[in-house]
């Protein structure tokens, strides 16, 4: 089968979170199964662009409201990623250094989607599946079915994967003229509660919808940032498929970001040596258990609870542990985390920003990873942590519930708590300290964690099965 993935992110080209990791891995594994999976994404000004060679494969133009845009599709020359990578270049709109966060993101991603559909309409053949990811590609199924110029694409089956339903790409109806001439009888397929909602539109128009874990799918019927009743209504076409992790990128035995490398046989020494590097760099005490947090500092991740939970743990548990936080996000959380550095010298440190290398070093060198998320569609951090022998401490939600079993249960290997509150987080840290006091238990747990299989093979086969059901 030929599958075209449409996404705003794809690792290592451009990544802001888990979406990038998934779109950088899934197509590669689909190709390994003998399919032809391709990725099309915006051409941002990232390092990857300057370090690789590209061929121009298509040039086109389109109107969006009162603007006219020329676009170019370029293709990476060497197939280095394990799949064909196509970038959409729209001068002045997409060619920015970051993926998101600009005042004209609505225009940027709408234009990206129009360019993709327009390009697709010029193909000599049709792909078997168009697989769109999140709201930044959510208007593609609607356009393929309802824009007059593209209706010849309407028979191509479309699949939507929701990596995060919190963000939906809302647009006021005044912007409806951005879409190429479309059948206005079909306005209901764009609308959700009085606005154009690209994510809701994709749920309505795609032939199948997947979420990145089964638990998240179930939770969305009661908690989906306003789309609850839509997921209840459309549940017949929805499936949960757990993400895998790219074992070729996330492997402590070969990871070039960490030193020394280690496997499950020498994990104790390997992890300790990596911990030493972190402790030296961040003025922490190697003899104490190291708790880390890596991720976006936003409400969804319950990052706002971290400062108080860290304070309470250090003060009420006599400073028996160290903390290291890596992330960026809401300004006031960043500020609180920065200010704490001078108050908890030797117990806590943080690095505000995005740092791929440091994240790998932290998965490798930490003893425990904190993930108190309020919402977690799948969560990759806990899987990376486990692969690197770090015990995950997670809230019982979404993909965290599907991947972590509490060590108090038979066969368990992590720590799970129910409420996103300072109390539950500190109590879990206390439980972690109890675990850390038992070297045999830690050793066994690390061995169990590193043997767990979160590879892409199972999920890839599930996606292929889903596509085949649409033939
Ligand atoms: P989400 O996609 O909701 O942000 P996931 O757990 O699915 O969360 O994926 C997060 C990915 O982003 C992981 O690969 C994680 O290591 C990475 N990441 C998040 N924040 C940072 C950061 N500040 N520096 C480096 N990597 C980060």
Coordinates of C-alpha atoms and ligand atoms in Angstrom, one line a residue:
X1 CA 0.0 0.0 0.0
X2 CA 1.0 3.6 -0.6
X3 CA 0.4 5.8 2.4
X4 CA 0.9 9.5 2.6
X5 CA 1.3 10.9 6.1
X6 CA 0.4 14.6 6.5
X7 CA 1.9 16.2 9.6
X8 CA 3.2 19.4 11.1
X9 CA 6.1 17.6 12.8
X10 CA 8.5 14.7 11.9
X11 CA 11.6 13.8 13.9
X12 CA 14.5 14.6 13.1
X13 CA 13.3 17.2 10.6
X14 CA 11.3 19.2 13.2
X15 CA 9.9 18.2 16.5
X16 CA 8.0 19.9 19.3
X17 CA 6.7 16.8 21.1
X18 CA 5.5 13.3 20.7
X19 CA 3.8 13.9 17.3
X20 CA 7.3 14.4 15.8
X21 CA 8.6 11.2 17.3
X22 CA 5.6 9.2 16.0
X23 CA 5.6 10.6 12.4
X24 CA 9.4 10.1 12.3
X25 CA 9.0 6.4 13.2
X26 CA 5.7 4.9 12.0
X27 CA 6.4 5.4 8.2
X28 CA 9.8 3.8 8.6
X29 CA 8.3 0.7 10.1
X30 CA 5.5 0.6 7.6
X31 CA 8.2 0.7 4.8
X32 CA 10.0 -2.2 6.5
X33 CA 6.8 -4.2 6.2
X34 CA 7.0 -3.7 2.4
X35 CA 4.6 -0.7 2.1
X36 CA 5.4 2.7 0.6
X37 CA 4.9 5.2 3.3
X38 CA 5.7 8.9 2.7
X39 CA 5.6 12.0 4.8
X40 CA 4.7 15.5 3.8
X41 CA 5.2 18.4 6.2
X42 CA 6.0 22.1 6.1
X43 CA 9.4 23.3 5.2
X44 CA 10.6 25.1 8.3
X45 CA 14.1 26.6 8.6
X46 CA 15.5 23.9 10.8
X47 CA 19.0 22.4 10.9
X48 CA 17.9 19.4 8.9
X49 CA 17.0 21.5 5.9
X50 CA 20.4 23.0 5.7
X51 CA 22.3 19.8 6.2
X52 CA 20.5 17.8 3.5
X53 CA 20.0 18.0 -0.3
X54 CA 16.6 18.2 -1.9
X55 CA 15.1 18.0 -5.4
X56 CA 12.1 20.1 -6.5
X57 CA 9.3 17.8 -7.4
X58 CA 6.3 20.1 -7.9
X59 CA 5.5 23.8 -8.1
X60 CA 2.0 25.2 -7.8
X61 CA -0.1 28.1 -6.6
X62 CA -3.4 28.7 -4.8
X63 CA -5.6 31.4 -3.5
X64 CA -6.4 31.7 0.2
X65 CA -9.0 34.4 0.9
X66 CA -7.6 37.5 -0.7
X67 CA -4.0 36.2 -0.7
X68 CA -2.3 34.3 -3.5
X69 CA 0.5 31.9 -2.7
X70 CA 3.1 30.1 -4.8
X71 CA 4.4 26.9 -3.3
X72 CA 7.1 24.4 -4.0
X73 CA 7.3 20.7 -2.9
X74 CA 10.8 19.5 -2.4
X75 CA 11.9 15.9 -1.7
X76 CA 14.9 14.8 0.4
X77 CA 17.4 13.1 -2.0
X78 CA 18.8 10.2 -0.1
X79 CA 15.8 8.6 1.6
X80 CA 17.9 8.9 4.8
X81 CA 15.0 8.7 7.1
X82 CA 13.8 5.3 5.8
X83 CA 10.9 6.9 3.9
X84 CA 10.3 9.6 1.3
X85 CA 10.2 13.0 2.9
X86 CA 8.4 15.9 1.1
X87 CA 8.6 19.5 2.4
X88 CA 6.1 22.2 1.4
X89 CA 7.8 25.5 0.9
X90 CA 5.6 28.6 1.1
X91 CA 7.7 31.7 1.2
X92 CA 7.0 34.0 4.1
X93 CA 4.6 31.6 5.8
X94 CA 6.1 28.3 6.6
X95 CA 9.8 29.1 6.5
X96 CA 10.2 29.9 10.2
X97 CA 12.6 28.6 12.8
X98 CA 9.9 27.1 15.1
X99 CA 7.1 24.8 14.4
X100 CA 4.3 26.7 16.3
X101 CA 3.7 29.8 18.3
X102 CA 3.3 32.5 15.6
X103 CA 0.3 34.9 15.4
X104 CA -0.5 33.6 11.9
X105 CA -0.4 29.8 12.7
X106 CA -4.0 29.5 11.4
X107 CA -2.9 30.9 8.0
X108 CA 0.3 28.9 8.0
X109 CA -1.3 25.5 8.6
X110 CA -4.3 26.2 6.4
X111 CA -2.0 27.2 3.5
X112 CA 0.1 24.1 4.2
X113 CA -3.0 21.8 3.9
X114 CA -4.3 23.5 0.7
X115 CA -0.8 23.1 -0.9
X116 CA -0.8 19.4 0.1
X117 CA -4.2 18.7 -1.4
X118 CA -3.4 20.7 -4.5
X119 CA -0.2 18.8 -5.0
X120 CA -2.0 15.5 -4.4
X121 CA -4.6 16.5 -7.0
X122 CA -1.7 16.7 -9.6
X123 CA -0.4 13.2 -8.9
X124 CA -0.6 10.8 -11.9
X125 CA -2.0 8.1 -9.5
X126 CA -3.8 8.0 -6.2
X127 CA -2.3 6.9 -2.9
X128 CA -4.1 4.1 -1.1
X129 CA -4.4 6.0 2.1
X130 CA -4.0 9.6 3.2
X131 CA -3.2 9.6 6.9
X132 CA -3.5 12.9 8.6
X133 CA -2.2 13.8 12.1
X134 CA -3.8 16.2 14.5
X135 CA -5.6 19.5 13.7
X136 CA -2.8 21.0 11.6
X137 CA -3.7 18.4 8.9
X138 CA -7.4 18.1 10.0
X139 CA -8.9 20.0 7.1
X140 CA -7.4 17.7 4.5
X141 CA -10.2 15.1 4.5
X142 CA -12.9 17.8 4.2
X143 CA -11.0 19.5 1.3
X144 CA -10.5 16.2 -0.6
X145 CA -14.3 15.5 -0.3
X146 CA -15.9 18.9 -0.6
X147 CA -13.7 21.4 -2.5
X148 CA -14.9 21.4 -6.1
X149 CA -11.4 21.4 -7.5
X150 CA -10.3 18.3 -5.5
X151 CA -13.4 16.2 -5.5
X152 CA -11.7 13.6 -7.7
X153 CA -9.8 12.7 -4.6
X154 CA -12.9 11.9 -2.6
X155 CA -12.6 8.2 -3.0
X156 CA -9.1 8.1 -1.4
X157 CA -9.6 6.7 2.1
X158 CA -8.5 9.0 4.9
X159 CA -7.4 8.2 8.4
X160 CA -7.0 10.7 11.3
X161 CA -4.7 10.0 14.2
X162 CA -5.3 12.2 17.2
X163 CA -2.1 12.7 19.2
X164 CA -3.7 15.5 21.3
X165 CA -7.3 16.6 21.3
X166 CA -6.7 19.6 23.6
X167 CA -5.6 21.6 20.5
X168 CA -8.2 21.8 17.8
X169 CA -7.2 24.6 15.5
X170 CA -10.4 26.7 15.9
X171 CA -11.1 29.3 13.3
X172 CA -13.9 31.9 13.1
X173 CA -16.4 31.4 10.3
X174 CA -15.2 34.7 8.9
X175 CA -12.1 32.8 7.7
X176 CA -14.2 30.2 5.8
X177 CA -13.1 31.8 2.5
X178 CA -9.6 30.6 3.2
X179 CA -10.7 27.2 1.9
X180 CA -10.7 26.7 -1.9
X181 CA -14.3 26.9 -3.3
X182 CA -16.3 24.3 -1.4
X183 CA -19.8 22.9 -1.3
X184 CA -21.5 25.2 1.2
X185 CA -24.2 22.6 1.9
X186 CA -21.5 20.7 3.7
X187 CA -20.8 23.5 6.2
X188 CA -21.8 21.2 9.1
X189 CA -18.7 19.1 8.4
X190 CA -16.5 22.0 9.3
X191 CA -18.6 23.4 12.2
X192 CA -18.4 22.7 15.9
X193 CA -20.3 24.9 18.3
X194 CA -20.3 27.9 16.0
X195 CA -16.7 27.8 14.8
X196 CA -14.7 26.0 12.2
X197 CA -13.0 23.2 14.1
X198 CA -10.3 21.4 12.0
X199 CA -10.0 18.5 14.4
X200 CA -13.7 18.0 14.7
X201 CA -14.0 18.2 10.9
X202 CA -11.4 15.5 10.5
X203 CA -13.3 13.3 13.0
X204 CA -16.4 13.8 10.9
X205 CA -14.8 13.3 7.5
X206 CA -12.1 10.7 8.0
X207 CA -13.0 7.1 7.3
X208 CA -11.3 6.0 10.5
X209 CA -10.0 7.8 13.5
X210 CA -7.3 6.5 15.9
X211 CA -6.1 7.8 19.2
X212 CA -2.7 7.0 20.5
X213 CA -3.9 4.7 23.4
X214 CA -7.1 2.8 24.2
X215 CA -7.6 4.5 27.6
X216 CA -7.3 8.0 26.0
X217 CA -10.0 7.0 23.6
X218 CA -12.3 6.0 26.4
X219 CA -11.5 9.1 28.4
X220 CA -12.3 11.4 25.4
X221 CA -16.0 10.6 25.6
X222 CA -16.0 12.4 28.9
X223 CA -13.0 14.8 28.6
X224 CA -12.0 16.1 25.1
X225 CA -12.0 19.8 25.4
X226 CA -15.5 20.3 24.1
X227 CA -15.6 17.4 21.6
X228 CA -16.9 14.7 24.1
X229 CA -20.3 14.2 22.4
X230 CA -18.6 14.0 19.0
X231 CA -16.4 11.1 20.1
X232 CA -19.4 9.5 21.7
X233 CA -21.4 9.8 18.4
X234 CA -18.4 8.7 16.2
X235 CA -17.2 5.9 18.5
X236 CA -17.9 3.3 15.8
X237 CA -15.0 4.6 13.6
X238 CA -12.6 5.2 16.4
X239 CA -9.8 2.8 17.6
X240 CA -7.0 3.2 20.1
X241 CA -3.5 2.1 18.9
X242 CA -0.7 2.6 21.4
X243 CA 2.4 4.4 20.0
X244 CA 5.6 2.5 19.9
X245 CA 9.0 3.9 20.5
X246 CA 11.7 4.0 17.9
X247 CA 14.1 1.4 19.3
X248 CA 16.7 2.5 16.7
X249 CA 16.8 6.0 18.2
X250 CA 16.0 5.2 21.8
X251 CA 18.4 2.5 22.7
X252 CA 20.8 2.9 25.7
X253 CA 23.2 0.5 24.0
X254 CA 23.9 2.7 21.0
X255 CA 22.5 6.1 21.9
X256 CA 25.2 8.6 20.8
X257 CA 23.9 11.3 23.2
X258 CA 24.9 9.3 26.3
X259 CA 28.2 8.0 27.7
X260 CA 28.7 5.3 28.6
X261 CA 26.3 3.2 26.7
X262 CA 24.7 0.3 28.6
X263 CA 22.4 -2.7 28.3
X264 CA 20.3 -4.6 30.9
X265 CA 23.4 -6.6 31.9
X266 CA 25.5 -3.6 33.0
X267 CA 22.7 -1.2 33.8
X268 CA 23.7 -0.5 37.4
X269 CA 27.2 0.8 36.4
X270 CA 26.0 2.4 33.2
X271 CA 23.2 4.3 34.8
X272 CA 25.5 5.4 37.7
X273 CA 28.1 6.8 35.3
X274 CA 25.5 8.7 33.4
X275 CA 24.0 10.0 36.7
X276 CA 27.4 11.2 37.8
X277 CA 27.7 13.4 34.7
X278 CA 24.3 14.9 35.4
X279 CA 25.1 15.4 39.1
X280 CA 28.4 17.1 38.3
X281 CA 26.8 19.3 35.7
X282 CA 23.9 20.3 37.9
X283 CA 25.4 20.3 41.3
X284 CA 23.4 17.4 42.7
X285 CA 24.4 14.6 45.1
X286 CA 25.0 11.2 43.4
X287 CA 24.3 9.3 46.5
X288 CA 20.7 10.4 46.6
X289 CA 17.9 9.1 44.3
X290 CA 17.5 11.4 41.3
X291 CA 13.9 12.4 40.2
X292 CA 13.6 14.1 36.8
X293 CA 10.8 15.7 34.8
X294 CA 11.1 16.3 31.1
X295 CA 8.4 17.9 29.0
X296 CA 6.3 20.8 28.2
X297 CA 5.6 23.0 31.2
X298 CA 1.8 23.3 30.7
X299 CA -1.4 22.5 32.5
X300 CA -1.9 19.2 30.7
X301 CA 1.4 17.9 32.1
X302 CA 0.5 19.2 35.6
X303 CA 3.8 21.1 35.5
X304 CA 2.3 23.8 37.7
X305 CA 2.2 21.3 40.6
X306 CA 5.9 20.5 40.4
X307 CA 7.4 23.5 42.3
X308 CA 5.2 22.8 45.4
X309 CA 5.6 19.1 45.2
X310 CA 9.4 19.5 45.0
X311 CA 9.5 21.9 47.9
X312 CA 7.2 19.7 50.1
X313 CA 9.3 16.6 49.3
X314 CA 12.6 18.2 50.1
X315 CA 11.3 19.8 53.3
X316 CA 9.1 16.9 54.6
X317 CA 11.4 14.1 53.6
X318 CA 14.6 15.7 54.9
X319 CA 16.1 16.3 51.5
X320 CA 16.7 12.7 50.9
X321 CA 16.4 13.1 47.1
X322 CA 17.5 15.3 44.2
X323 CA 15.4 16.8 41.4
X324 CA 16.3 17.9 37.9
X325 CA 13.7 19.5 35.6
X326 CA 14.0 20.1 31.8
X327 CA 11.2 21.8 29.9
X328 CA 9.7 25.0 28.6
X329 CA 6.2 26.3 28.4
X330 CA 4.1 28.6 30.6
X331 CA 6.2 31.6 31.7
X332 CA 5.1 31.6 35.3
X333 CA 5.9 28.0 35.8
X334 CA 9.3 28.6 34.1
X335 CA 9.9 31.5 36.5
X336 CA 8.9 29.5 39.6
X337 CA 11.2 26.7 38.6
X338 CA 14.1 29.1 37.9
X339 CA 13.6 30.9 41.3
X340 CA 13.7 27.7 43.2
X341 CA 17.2 27.0 42.1
X342 CA 18.7 29.5 44.7
X343 CA 16.4 28.2 47.5
X344 CA 17.1 24.5 47.0
X345 CA 20.8 24.5 46.2
X346 CA 22.2 21.0 46.1
X347 CA 18.7 19.4 46.0
X348 CA 17.2 20.8 42.8
X349 CA 18.2 22.2 39.5
X350 CA 16.4 23.0 36.2
X351 CA 17.1 23.7 32.6
X352 CA 14.5 25.8 30.9
X353 CA 14.4 25.2 27.2
X354 CA 14.4 22.4 24.7
X355 CA 17.5 20.1 24.7
X356 CA 17.4 16.8 22.9
X357 CA 20.8 15.7 24.2
X358 CA 20.1 16.5 27.9
X359 CA 16.7 14.7 27.7
X360 CA 18.6 11.5 26.6
X361 CA 21.1 12.0 29.4
X362 CA 18.3 12.4 31.9
X363 CA 16.4 9.2 30.8
X364 CA 19.8 7.4 31.2
X365 CA 21.0 8.9 34.4
X366 CA 17.8 9.3 36.5
X367 CA 16.4 6.9 39.0
X368 CA 12.8 8.0 38.7
X369 CA 10.8 10.0 36.1
X370 CA 7.9 12.1 37.2
X371 CA 4.8 12.3 34.9
X372 CA 1.9 13.7 36.9
X373 CA 0.0 14.6 33.6
X374 CA -3.7 15.7 33.9
X375 CA -4.1 14.5 30.3
X376 CA -1.8 12.1 28.5
X377 CA -3.0 10.7 25.1
X378 CA -0.1 8.2 25.1
X379 CA 3.0 9.7 26.5
X380 CA 6.4 8.7 25.2
X381 CA 8.6 9.9 28.0
X382 CA 7.6 7.1 30.3
X383 CA 8.4 4.5 27.6
X384 CA 11.8 6.1 26.9
X385 CA 12.5 6.2 30.7
X386 CA 11.7 2.5 31.0
X387 CA 13.9 1.5 28.1
X388 CA 16.7 3.3 29.9
X389 CA 16.0 1.6 33.2
X390 CA 14.4 4.6 34.9
X391 CA 11.3 3.9 37.1
X392 CA 8.2 5.9 35.9
X393 CA 6.0 7.7 38.4
X394 CA 2.8 8.4 36.6
X395 CA -0.8 9.5 37.0
X396 CA -3.4 6.9 36.2
X397 CA -4.6 8.4 32.9
X398 CA -4.5 7.8 29.2
X399 CA -1.5 6.0 27.8
X400 CA 0.2 6.2 31.2
X401 CA -2.4 3.8 32.5
X402 CA -1.9 1.5 29.5
X403 CA 1.9 1.3 29.9
X404 CA 2.7 1.4 33.6
X405 CA 1.8 -1.1 36.2
X406 CA 2.3 -0.2 39.8
X407 CA 5.0 -2.2 41.6
X408 CA 2.4 -3.0 44.3
X409 CA 0.5 -5.1 41.8
X410 CA 1.6 -8.5 40.4
X411 CA 4.2 -8.1 37.7
X412 CA 4.4 -4.3 38.4
X413 CA 7.4 -2.1 37.8
X414 CA 6.4 1.5 38.2
X415 CA 4.5 3.9 40.5
X416 CA 1.0 5.0 39.7
X417 CA -1.2 7.5 41.5
X418 CA -4.8 8.7 40.9
X419 CA -5.1 12.5 41.4
X420 CA -3.1 15.3 39.9
X421 CA -2.4 16.9 43.2
X422 CA 0.7 18.0 45.2
X423 CA -0.3 15.4 47.9
X424 CA -0.5 12.5 45.5
X425 CA 2.8 13.4 43.8
X426 CA 4.7 13.8 47.1
X427 CA 3.2 10.6 48.4
X428 CA 4.4 8.8 45.3
X429 CA 7.9 10.3 45.8
X430 CA 7.8 8.9 49.3
X431 CA 6.9 5.4 47.9
X432 CA 9.8 5.8 45.4
X433 CA 12.2 6.5 48.3
X434 CA 10.9 3.3 50.0
X435 CA 11.6 1.4 46.8
X436 CA 15.1 3.0 46.5
X437 CA 16.0 1.8 50.0
X438 CA 15.7 -1.8 48.7
X439 CA 18.7 -2.4 46.3
X440 CA 17.5 -5.8 45.2
X441 CA 14.0 -4.5 44.4
X442 CA 15.5 -1.6 42.4
X443 CA 17.8 -4.0 40.5
X444 CA 15.0 -6.4 39.6
X445 CA 12.7 -3.5 38.6
X446 CA 15.4 -2.0 36.3
X447 CA 15.9 -5.4 34.7
X448 CA 12.1 -5.8 34.2
X449 CA 11.8 -2.2 32.8
X450 CA 14.6 -2.7 30.2
X451 CA 13.1 -5.9 29.0
X452 CA 9.6 -4.4 28.3
X453 CA 8.7 -4.3 24.6
X454 CA 7.3 -1.0 23.4
X455 CA 8.6 -1.4 19.9
X456 CA 6.6 -0.3 16.8
X457 CA 6.1 -3.7 15.3
X458 CA 2.7 -4.4 17.0
X459 CA 1.3 -0.9 16.4
X460 CA 2.5 -0.8 12.8
X461 CA 0.7 -4.1 12.1
X462 CA -2.5 -2.6 13.7
X463 CA -2.3 0.5 11.5
X464 CA -1.9 -1.7 8.4
X465 CA -4.9 -3.8 9.4
X466 CA -6.9 -0.6 9.8
X467 CA -5.9 0.6 6.3
X468 CA -6.8 -2.8 4.9
X469 CA -10.3 -2.6 6.3
X470 CA -10.8 0.5 4.1
X471 CA -9.8 -1.1 0.8
Ligands
LIG1 P1 3.8 15.6 24.2 O1 3.8 15.2 22.8 O2 2.5 15.8 24.8 O3 4.7 16.8 24.5 P2 5.0 13.0 24.7 O4 5.4 12.4 26.0 O5 4.2 12.3 23.8 O6 4.5 14.5 25.1 O7 6.4 13.4 23.9 C1 7.3 14.3 24.4 C2 8.6 14.2 23.5 O8 9.2 15.5 23.6 C3 9.6 13.3 24.1 O9 10.4 12.8 23.1 C4 10.4 14.2 25.1 O10 11.7 13.7 25.4 C5 10.5 15.4 24.3 N1 10.6 16.7 25.0 C6 9.7 17.4 25.6 N2 10.2 18.5 26.2 C7 11.5 18.5 25.9 C8 12.6 19.4 26.2 N3 12.4 20.5 26.9 N4 13.8 19.0 25.8 C9 14.0 17.9 25.1 N5 13.0 17.0 24.8 C10 11.8 17.3 25.2

